[in-house]
PDB file of C-alpha atoms and ligand atoms in Angstrom:
ATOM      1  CA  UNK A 884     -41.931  42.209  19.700  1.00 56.00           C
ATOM      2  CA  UNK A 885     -41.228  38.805  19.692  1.00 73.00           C
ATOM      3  CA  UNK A 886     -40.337  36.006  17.159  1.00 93.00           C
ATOM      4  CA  UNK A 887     -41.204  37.029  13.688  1.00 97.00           C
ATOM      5  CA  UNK A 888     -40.548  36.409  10.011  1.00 98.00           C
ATOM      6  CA  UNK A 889     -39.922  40.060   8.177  1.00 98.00           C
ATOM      7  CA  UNK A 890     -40.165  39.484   4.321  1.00 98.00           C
ATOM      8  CA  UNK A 891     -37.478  41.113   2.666  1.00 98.00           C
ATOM      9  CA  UNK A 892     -39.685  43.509  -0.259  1.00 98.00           C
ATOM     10  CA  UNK A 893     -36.578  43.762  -2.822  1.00 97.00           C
ATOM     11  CA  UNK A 894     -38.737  45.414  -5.283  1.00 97.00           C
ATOM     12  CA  UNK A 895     -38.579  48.816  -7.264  1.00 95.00           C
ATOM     13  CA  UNK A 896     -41.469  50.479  -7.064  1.00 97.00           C
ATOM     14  CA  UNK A 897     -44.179  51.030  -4.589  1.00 98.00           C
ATOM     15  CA  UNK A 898     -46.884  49.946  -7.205  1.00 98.00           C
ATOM     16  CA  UNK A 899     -45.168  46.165  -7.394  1.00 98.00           C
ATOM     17  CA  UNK A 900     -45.141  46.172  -3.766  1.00 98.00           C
ATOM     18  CA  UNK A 901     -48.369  46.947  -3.197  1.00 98.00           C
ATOM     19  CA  UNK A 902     -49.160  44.308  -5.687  1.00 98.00           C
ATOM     20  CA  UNK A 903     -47.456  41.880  -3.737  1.00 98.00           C
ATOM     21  CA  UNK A 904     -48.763  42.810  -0.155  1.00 98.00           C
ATOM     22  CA  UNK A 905     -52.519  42.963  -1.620  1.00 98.00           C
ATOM     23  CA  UNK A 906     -52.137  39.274  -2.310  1.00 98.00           C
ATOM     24  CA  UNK A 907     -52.256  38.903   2.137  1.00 98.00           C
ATOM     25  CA  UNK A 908     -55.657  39.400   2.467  1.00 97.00           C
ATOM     26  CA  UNK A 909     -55.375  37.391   6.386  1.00 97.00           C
ATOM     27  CA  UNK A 910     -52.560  38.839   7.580  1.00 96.00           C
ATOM     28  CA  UNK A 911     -50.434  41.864   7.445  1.00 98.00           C
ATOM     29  CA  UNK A 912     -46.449  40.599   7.626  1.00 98.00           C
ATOM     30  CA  UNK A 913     -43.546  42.236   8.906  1.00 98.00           C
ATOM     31  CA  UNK A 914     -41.790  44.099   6.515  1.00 98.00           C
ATOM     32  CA  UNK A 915     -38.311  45.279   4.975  1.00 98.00           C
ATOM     33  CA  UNK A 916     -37.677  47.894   2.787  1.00 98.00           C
ATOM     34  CA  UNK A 917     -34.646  48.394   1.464  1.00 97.00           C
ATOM     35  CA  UNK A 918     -32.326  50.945   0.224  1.00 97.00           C
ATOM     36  CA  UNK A 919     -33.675  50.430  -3.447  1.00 96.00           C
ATOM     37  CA  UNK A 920     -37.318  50.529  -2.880  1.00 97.00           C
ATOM     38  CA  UNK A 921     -36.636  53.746  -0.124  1.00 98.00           C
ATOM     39  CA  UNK A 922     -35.007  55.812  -2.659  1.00 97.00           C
ATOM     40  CA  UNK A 923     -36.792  55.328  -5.430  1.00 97.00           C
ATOM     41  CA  UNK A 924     -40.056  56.160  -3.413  1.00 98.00           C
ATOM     42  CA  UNK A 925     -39.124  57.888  -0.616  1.00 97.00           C
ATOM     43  CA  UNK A 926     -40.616  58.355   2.731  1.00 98.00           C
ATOM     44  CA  UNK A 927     -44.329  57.901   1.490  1.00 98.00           C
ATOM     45  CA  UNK A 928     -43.603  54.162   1.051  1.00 98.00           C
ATOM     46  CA  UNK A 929     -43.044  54.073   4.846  1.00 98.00           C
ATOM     47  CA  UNK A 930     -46.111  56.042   5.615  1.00 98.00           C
ATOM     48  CA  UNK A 931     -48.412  53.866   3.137  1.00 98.00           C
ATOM     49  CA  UNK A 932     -47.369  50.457   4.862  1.00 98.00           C
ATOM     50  CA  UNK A 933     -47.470  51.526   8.606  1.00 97.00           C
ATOM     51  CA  UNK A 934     -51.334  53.067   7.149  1.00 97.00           C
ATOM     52  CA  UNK A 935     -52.088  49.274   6.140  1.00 97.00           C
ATOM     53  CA  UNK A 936     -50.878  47.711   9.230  1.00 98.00           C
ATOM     54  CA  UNK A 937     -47.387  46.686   8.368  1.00 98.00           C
ATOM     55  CA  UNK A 938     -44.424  46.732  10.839  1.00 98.00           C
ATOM     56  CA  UNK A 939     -41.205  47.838   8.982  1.00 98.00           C
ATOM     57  CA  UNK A 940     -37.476  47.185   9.666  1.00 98.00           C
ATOM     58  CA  UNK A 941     -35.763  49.472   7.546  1.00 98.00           C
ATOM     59  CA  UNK A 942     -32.441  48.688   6.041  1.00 98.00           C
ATOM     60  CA  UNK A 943     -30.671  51.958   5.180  1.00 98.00           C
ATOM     61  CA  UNK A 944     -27.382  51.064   7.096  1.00 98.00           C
ATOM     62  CA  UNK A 945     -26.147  54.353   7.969  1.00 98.00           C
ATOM     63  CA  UNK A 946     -22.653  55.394   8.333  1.00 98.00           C
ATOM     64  CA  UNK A 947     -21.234  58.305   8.722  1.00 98.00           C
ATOM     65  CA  UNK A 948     -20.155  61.277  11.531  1.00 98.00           C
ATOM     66  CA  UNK A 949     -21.677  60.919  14.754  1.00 98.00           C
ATOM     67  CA  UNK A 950     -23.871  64.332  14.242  1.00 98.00           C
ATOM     68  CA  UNK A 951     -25.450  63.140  10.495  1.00 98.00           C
ATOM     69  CA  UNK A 952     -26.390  59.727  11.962  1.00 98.00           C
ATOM     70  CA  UNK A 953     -27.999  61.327  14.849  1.00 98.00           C
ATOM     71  CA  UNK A 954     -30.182  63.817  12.793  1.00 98.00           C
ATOM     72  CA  UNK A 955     -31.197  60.898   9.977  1.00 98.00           C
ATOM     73  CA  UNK A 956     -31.931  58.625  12.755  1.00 98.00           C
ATOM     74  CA  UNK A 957     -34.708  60.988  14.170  1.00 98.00           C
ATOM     75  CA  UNK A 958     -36.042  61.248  11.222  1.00 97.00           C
ATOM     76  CA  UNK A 959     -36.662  57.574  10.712  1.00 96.00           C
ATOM     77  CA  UNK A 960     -37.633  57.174  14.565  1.00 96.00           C
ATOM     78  CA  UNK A 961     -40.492  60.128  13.325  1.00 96.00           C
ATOM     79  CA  UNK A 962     -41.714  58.164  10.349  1.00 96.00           C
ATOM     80  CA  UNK A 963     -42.500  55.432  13.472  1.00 94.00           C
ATOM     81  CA  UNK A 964     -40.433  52.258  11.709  1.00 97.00           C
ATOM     82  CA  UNK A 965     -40.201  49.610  13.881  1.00 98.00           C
ATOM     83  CA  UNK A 966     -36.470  48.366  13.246  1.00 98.00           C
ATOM     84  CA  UNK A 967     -34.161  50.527  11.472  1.00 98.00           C
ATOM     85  CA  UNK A 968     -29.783  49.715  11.250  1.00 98.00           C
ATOM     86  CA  UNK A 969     -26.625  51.166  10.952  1.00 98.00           C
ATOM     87  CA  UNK A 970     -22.864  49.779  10.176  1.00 98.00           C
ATOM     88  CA  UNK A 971     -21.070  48.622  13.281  1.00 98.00           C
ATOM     89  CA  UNK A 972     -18.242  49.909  11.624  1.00 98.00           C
ATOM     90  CA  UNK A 973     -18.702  53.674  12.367  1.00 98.00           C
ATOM     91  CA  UNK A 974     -17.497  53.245  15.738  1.00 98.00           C
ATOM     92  CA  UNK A 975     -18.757  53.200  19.489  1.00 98.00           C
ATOM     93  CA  UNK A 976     -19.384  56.679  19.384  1.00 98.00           C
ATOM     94  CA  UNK A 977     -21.476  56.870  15.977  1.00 98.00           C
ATOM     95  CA  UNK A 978     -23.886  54.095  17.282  1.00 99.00           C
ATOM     96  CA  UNK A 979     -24.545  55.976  20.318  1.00 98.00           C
ATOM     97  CA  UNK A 980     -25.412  59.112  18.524  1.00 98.00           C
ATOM     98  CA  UNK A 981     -27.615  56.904  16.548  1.00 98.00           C
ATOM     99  CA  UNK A 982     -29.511  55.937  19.836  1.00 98.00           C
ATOM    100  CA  UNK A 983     -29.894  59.956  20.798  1.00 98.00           C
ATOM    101  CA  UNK A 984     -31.529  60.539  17.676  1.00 98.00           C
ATOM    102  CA  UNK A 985     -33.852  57.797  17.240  1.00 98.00           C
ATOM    103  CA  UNK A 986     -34.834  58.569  20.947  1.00 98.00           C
ATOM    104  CA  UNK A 987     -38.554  60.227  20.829  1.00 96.00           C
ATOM    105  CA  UNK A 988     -39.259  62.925  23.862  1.00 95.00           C
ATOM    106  CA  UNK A 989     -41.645  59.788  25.382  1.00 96.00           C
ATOM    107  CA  UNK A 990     -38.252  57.909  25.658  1.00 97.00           C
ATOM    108  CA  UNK A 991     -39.416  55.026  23.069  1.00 97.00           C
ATOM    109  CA  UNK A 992     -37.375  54.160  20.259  1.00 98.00           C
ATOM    110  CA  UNK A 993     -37.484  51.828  17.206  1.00 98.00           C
ATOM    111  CA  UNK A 994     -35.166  48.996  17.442  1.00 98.00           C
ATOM    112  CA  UNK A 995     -32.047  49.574  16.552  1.00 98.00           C
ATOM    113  CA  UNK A 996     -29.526  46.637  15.103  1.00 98.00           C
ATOM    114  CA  UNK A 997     -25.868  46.629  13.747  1.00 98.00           C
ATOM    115  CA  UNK A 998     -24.574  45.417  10.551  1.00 97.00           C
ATOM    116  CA  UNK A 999     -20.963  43.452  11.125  1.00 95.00           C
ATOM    117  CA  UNK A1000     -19.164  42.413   8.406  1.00 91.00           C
ATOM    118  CA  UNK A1001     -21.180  42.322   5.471  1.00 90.00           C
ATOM    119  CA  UNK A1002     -21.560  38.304   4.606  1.00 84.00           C
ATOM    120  CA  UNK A1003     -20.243  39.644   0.892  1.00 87.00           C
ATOM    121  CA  UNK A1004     -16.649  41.052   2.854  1.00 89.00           C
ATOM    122  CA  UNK A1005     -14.722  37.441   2.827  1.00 90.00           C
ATOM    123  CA  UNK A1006     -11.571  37.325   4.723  1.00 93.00           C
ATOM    124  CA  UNK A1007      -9.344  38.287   1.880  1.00 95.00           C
ATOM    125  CA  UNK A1008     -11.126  41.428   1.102  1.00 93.00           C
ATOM    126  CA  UNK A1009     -11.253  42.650   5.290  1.00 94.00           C
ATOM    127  CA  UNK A1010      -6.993  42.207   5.678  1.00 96.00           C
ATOM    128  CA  UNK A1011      -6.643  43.930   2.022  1.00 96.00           C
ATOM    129  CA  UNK A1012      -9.135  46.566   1.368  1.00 96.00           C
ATOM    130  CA  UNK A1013     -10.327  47.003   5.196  1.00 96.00           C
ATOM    131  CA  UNK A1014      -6.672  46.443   6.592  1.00 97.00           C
ATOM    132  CA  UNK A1015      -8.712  44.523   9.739  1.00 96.00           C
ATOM    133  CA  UNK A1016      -6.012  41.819  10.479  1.00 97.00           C
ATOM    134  CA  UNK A1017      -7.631  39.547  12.339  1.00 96.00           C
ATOM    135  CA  UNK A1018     -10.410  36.279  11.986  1.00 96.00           C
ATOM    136  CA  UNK A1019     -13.706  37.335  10.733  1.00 93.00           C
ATOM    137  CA  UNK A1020     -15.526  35.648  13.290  1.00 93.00           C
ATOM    138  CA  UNK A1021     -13.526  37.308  16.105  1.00 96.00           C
ATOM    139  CA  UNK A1022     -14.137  41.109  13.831  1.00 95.00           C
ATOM    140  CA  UNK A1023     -18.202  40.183  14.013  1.00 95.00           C
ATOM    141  CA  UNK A1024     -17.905  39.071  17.654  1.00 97.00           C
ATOM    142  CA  UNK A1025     -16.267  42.715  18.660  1.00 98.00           C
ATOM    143  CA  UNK A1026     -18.662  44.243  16.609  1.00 98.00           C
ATOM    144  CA  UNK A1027     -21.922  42.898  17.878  1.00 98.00           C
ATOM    145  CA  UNK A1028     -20.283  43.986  21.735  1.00 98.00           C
ATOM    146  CA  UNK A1029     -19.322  47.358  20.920  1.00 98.00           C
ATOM    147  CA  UNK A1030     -23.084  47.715  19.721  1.00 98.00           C
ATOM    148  CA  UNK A1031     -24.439  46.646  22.836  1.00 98.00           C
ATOM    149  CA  UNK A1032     -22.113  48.657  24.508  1.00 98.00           C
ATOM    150  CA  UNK A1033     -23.161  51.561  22.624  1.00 98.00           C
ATOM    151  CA  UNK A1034     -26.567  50.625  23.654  1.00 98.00           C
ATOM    152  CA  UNK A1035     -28.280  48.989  20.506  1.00 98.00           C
ATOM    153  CA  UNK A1036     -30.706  46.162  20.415  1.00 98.00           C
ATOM    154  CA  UNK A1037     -28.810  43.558  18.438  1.00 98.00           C
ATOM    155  CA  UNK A1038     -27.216  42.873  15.206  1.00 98.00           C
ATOM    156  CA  UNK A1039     -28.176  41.462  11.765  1.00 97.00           C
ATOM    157  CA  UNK A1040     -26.027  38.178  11.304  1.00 92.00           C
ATOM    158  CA  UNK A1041     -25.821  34.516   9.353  1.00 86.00           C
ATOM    159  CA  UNK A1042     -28.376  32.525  10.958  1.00 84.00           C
ATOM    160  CA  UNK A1043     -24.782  30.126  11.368  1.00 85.00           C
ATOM    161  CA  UNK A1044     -23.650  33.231  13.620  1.00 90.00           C
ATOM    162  CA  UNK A1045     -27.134  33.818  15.889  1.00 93.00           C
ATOM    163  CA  UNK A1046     -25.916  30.937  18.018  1.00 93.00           C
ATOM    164  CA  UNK A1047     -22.323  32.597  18.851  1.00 95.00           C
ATOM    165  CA  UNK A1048     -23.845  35.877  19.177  1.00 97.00           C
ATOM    166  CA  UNK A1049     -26.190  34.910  21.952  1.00 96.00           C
ATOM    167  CA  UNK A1050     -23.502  33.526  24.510  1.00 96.00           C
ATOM    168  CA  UNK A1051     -21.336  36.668  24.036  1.00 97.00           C
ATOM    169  CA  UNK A1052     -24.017  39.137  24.084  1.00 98.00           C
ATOM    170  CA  UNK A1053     -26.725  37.569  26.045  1.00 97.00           C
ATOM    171  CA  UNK A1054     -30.040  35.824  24.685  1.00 95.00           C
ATOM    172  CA  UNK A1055     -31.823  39.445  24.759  1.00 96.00           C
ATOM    173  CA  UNK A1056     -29.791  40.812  22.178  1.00 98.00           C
ATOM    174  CA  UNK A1057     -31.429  40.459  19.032  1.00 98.00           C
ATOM    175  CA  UNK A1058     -30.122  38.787  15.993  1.00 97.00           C
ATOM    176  CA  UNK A1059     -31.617  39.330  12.890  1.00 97.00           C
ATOM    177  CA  UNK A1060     -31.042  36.813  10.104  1.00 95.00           C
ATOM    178  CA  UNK A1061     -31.322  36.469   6.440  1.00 95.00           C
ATOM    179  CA  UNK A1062     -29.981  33.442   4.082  1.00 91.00           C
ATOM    180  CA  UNK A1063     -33.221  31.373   5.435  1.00 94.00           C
ATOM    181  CA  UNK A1064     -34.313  28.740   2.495  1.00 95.00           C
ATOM    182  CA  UNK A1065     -36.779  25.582   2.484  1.00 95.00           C
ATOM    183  CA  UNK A1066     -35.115  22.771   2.774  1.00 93.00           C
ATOM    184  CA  UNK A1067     -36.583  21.676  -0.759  1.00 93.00           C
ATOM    185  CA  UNK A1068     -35.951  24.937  -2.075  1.00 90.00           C
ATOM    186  CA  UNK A1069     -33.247  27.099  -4.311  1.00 87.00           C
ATOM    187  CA  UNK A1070     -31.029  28.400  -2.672  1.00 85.00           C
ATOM    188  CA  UNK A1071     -30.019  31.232  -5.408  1.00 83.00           C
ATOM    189  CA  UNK A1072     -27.130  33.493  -4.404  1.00 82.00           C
ATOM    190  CA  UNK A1073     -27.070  32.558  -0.891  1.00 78.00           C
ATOM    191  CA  UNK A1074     -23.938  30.768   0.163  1.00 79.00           C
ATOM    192  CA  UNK A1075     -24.366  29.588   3.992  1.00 78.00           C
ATOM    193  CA  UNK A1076     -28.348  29.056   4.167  1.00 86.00           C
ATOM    194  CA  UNK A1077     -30.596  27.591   7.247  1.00 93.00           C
ATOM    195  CA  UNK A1078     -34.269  26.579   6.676  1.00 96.00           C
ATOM    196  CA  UNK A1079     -36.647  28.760   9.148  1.00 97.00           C
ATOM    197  CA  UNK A1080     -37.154  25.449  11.729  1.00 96.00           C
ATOM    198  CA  UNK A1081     -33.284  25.222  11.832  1.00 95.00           C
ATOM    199  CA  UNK A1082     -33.200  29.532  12.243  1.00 94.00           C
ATOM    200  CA  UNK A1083     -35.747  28.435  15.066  1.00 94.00           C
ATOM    201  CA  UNK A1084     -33.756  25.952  17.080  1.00 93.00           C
ATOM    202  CA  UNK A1085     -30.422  28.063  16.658  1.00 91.00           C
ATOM    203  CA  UNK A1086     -32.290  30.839  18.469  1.00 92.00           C
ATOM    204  CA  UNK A1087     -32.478  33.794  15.528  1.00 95.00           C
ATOM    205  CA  UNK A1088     -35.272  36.279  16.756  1.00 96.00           C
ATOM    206  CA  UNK A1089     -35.922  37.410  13.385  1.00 97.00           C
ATOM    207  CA  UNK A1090     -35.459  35.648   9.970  1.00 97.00           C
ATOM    208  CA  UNK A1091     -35.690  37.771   6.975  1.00 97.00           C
ATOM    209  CA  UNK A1092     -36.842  35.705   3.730  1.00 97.00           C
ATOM    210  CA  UNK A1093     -37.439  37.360   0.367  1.00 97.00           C
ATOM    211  CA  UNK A1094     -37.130  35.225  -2.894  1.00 96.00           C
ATOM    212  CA  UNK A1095     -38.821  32.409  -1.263  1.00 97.00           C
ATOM    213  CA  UNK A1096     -41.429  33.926  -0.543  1.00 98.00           C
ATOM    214  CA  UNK A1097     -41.786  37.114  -3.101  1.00 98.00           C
ATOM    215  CA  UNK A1098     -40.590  34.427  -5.942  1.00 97.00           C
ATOM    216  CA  UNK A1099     -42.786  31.909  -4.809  1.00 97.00           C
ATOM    217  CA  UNK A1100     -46.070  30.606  -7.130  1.00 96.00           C
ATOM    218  CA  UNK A1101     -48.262  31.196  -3.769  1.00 98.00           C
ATOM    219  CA  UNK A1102     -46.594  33.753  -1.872  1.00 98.00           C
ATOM    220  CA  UNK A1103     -49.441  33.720   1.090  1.00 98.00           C
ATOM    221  CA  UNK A1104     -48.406  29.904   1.504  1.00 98.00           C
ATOM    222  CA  UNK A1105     -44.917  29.836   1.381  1.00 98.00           C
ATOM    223  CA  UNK A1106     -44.987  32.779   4.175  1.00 98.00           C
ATOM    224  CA  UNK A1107     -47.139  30.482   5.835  1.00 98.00           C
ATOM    225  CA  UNK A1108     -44.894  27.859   5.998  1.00 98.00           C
ATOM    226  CA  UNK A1109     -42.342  29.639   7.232  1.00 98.00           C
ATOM    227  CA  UNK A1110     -44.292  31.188  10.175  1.00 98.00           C
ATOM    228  CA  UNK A1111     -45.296  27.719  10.717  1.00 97.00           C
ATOM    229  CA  UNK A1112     -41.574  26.262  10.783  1.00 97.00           C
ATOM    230  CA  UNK A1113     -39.838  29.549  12.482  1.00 97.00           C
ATOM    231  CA  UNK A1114     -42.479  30.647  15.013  1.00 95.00           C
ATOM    232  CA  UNK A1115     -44.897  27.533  15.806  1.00 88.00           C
ATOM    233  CA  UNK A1116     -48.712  27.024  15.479  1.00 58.00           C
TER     234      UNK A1116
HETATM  235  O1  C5P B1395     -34.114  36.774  -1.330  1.00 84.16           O
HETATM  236  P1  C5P B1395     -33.339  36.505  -0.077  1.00 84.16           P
HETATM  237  O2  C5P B1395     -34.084  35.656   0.933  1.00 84.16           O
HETATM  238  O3  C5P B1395     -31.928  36.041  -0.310  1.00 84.16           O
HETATM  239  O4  C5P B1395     -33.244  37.975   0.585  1.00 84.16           O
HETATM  240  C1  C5P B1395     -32.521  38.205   1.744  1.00 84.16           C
HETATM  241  C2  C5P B1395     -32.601  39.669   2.095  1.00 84.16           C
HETATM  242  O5  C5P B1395     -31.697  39.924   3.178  1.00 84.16           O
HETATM  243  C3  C5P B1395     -32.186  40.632   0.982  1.00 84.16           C
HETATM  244  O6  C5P B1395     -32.921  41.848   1.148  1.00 84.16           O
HETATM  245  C4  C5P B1395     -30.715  40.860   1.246  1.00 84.16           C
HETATM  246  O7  C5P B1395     -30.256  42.094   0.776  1.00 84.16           O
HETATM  247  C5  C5P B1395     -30.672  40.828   2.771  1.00 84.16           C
HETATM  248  N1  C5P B1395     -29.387  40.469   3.343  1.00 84.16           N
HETATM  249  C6  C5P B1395     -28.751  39.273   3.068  1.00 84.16           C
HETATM  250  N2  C5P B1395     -27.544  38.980   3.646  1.00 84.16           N
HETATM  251  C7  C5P B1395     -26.988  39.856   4.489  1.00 84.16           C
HETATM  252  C8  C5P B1395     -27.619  41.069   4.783  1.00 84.16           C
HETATM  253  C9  C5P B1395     -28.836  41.340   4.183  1.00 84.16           C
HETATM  254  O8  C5P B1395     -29.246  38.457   2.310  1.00 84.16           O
HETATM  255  N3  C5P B1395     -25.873  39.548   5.071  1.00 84.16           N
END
């Protein structure tokens, strides 16, 4: 898999997002489904997009002991998503589990990527709830190593952080970024943004865009704009 945009389906039922995905009547994007969408329809969401030709990176985040992660990871790797992820946070040892179990017999595997920090944990909140002393950038910088130590693909980060990740992990280990806008666009809730030519040049593999393209008048053409600006002609 190479460069790709993955829009980010934040919706809350399958019927919307069919909706949505019938408008593509050219093309059949890369998808994310998130933790709303997967629990309100469970695994038959997954099922019904891979039938219609859609990859899928699917953001559940696990964490939790080594064994559970394992087990719920080869489930996922069975419903054949193409990127699933996981919180760095659950240590060295979790991650690797998580690797076992999304394993198949064949040897393939989805890909698997690391959440950091979360971009809504701000320094403040890591030294007093977390009790992490240290600079955030340094805490995101560990993170992303111990998950290629553990064996994962990459990690999702700020499209400000894909850079930075790169030189300490090498250029094959994936980042994954959302908080891509158009330059003209709003930028909403989303503090640090890049626009998908600028996600381009700073070397993000993946840029995951949902409101401006799922809140878009033409949906079809604002994904097409961003393919256009992120991968190229
Ligand atoms: O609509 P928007 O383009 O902001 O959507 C971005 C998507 O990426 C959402 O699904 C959001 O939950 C997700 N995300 C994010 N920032 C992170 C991690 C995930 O915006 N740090």
């Amino acid at each position: 898999m190479g460069k790709d945009v993955i829009i980010a389906c934040d919706f809350a039922s399958a019927q919307e997002t069919f909706a949505f995905l019938d408008r593509f009547t050219e093309e059949k994007p890369f998808v994310k489904i998130g933790m709303e969408l997967f629990y309100a329809e469970g695994p038959a969401i997954v099922r019904e997009l891979k039938a219609r030709g859609h990859k899928i990176f699917l953001d559940l985040k696990l964490h939790d002991i080594p064994n559970t992660v394992k087990k719920a990871m080869a489930v996922l790797s069975r419903l054949d998503v193409d990127i699933t992820n996981l919180h760095a946070a659950g240590t060295v040892g979790m991650m690797r589990s998580a690797v076992e179990g999304l394993t198949r017999p064949d040897g393939t595997r989805p890909l698997l990527i690391a959440v950091t920090q979360l971009t809504s944990t701000d320094q403040a909140a890591m030294e007093e709830d977390l009790w992490i002393r240290a600079p955030i950038d340094e805490v995101v910088m560990h993170y992303a190593e111990n998950a290629k130590n553990a064996g994962l693909d990459g990690v999702v980060c700020s499209p400000l952080e894909a850079g930075k990740v790169h030189a300490r992990c090498g250029a094959a280990f994936l980042t994954v970024t959302p908080g891509v806008r158009f330059a003209d666009g709003d930028i909403g809730d989303q503090k640090r943004v890049m626009t998908p030519a600028e996600a381009k040049r700073i070397g993000s593999d993946y840029i995951v865009v949902g409101r401006p393209i799922t809140a878009a008048d033409d949906p079809v053409a604002a994904y097409r704009r961003c393919v256009k600006e992120f991968v190229g002609e």
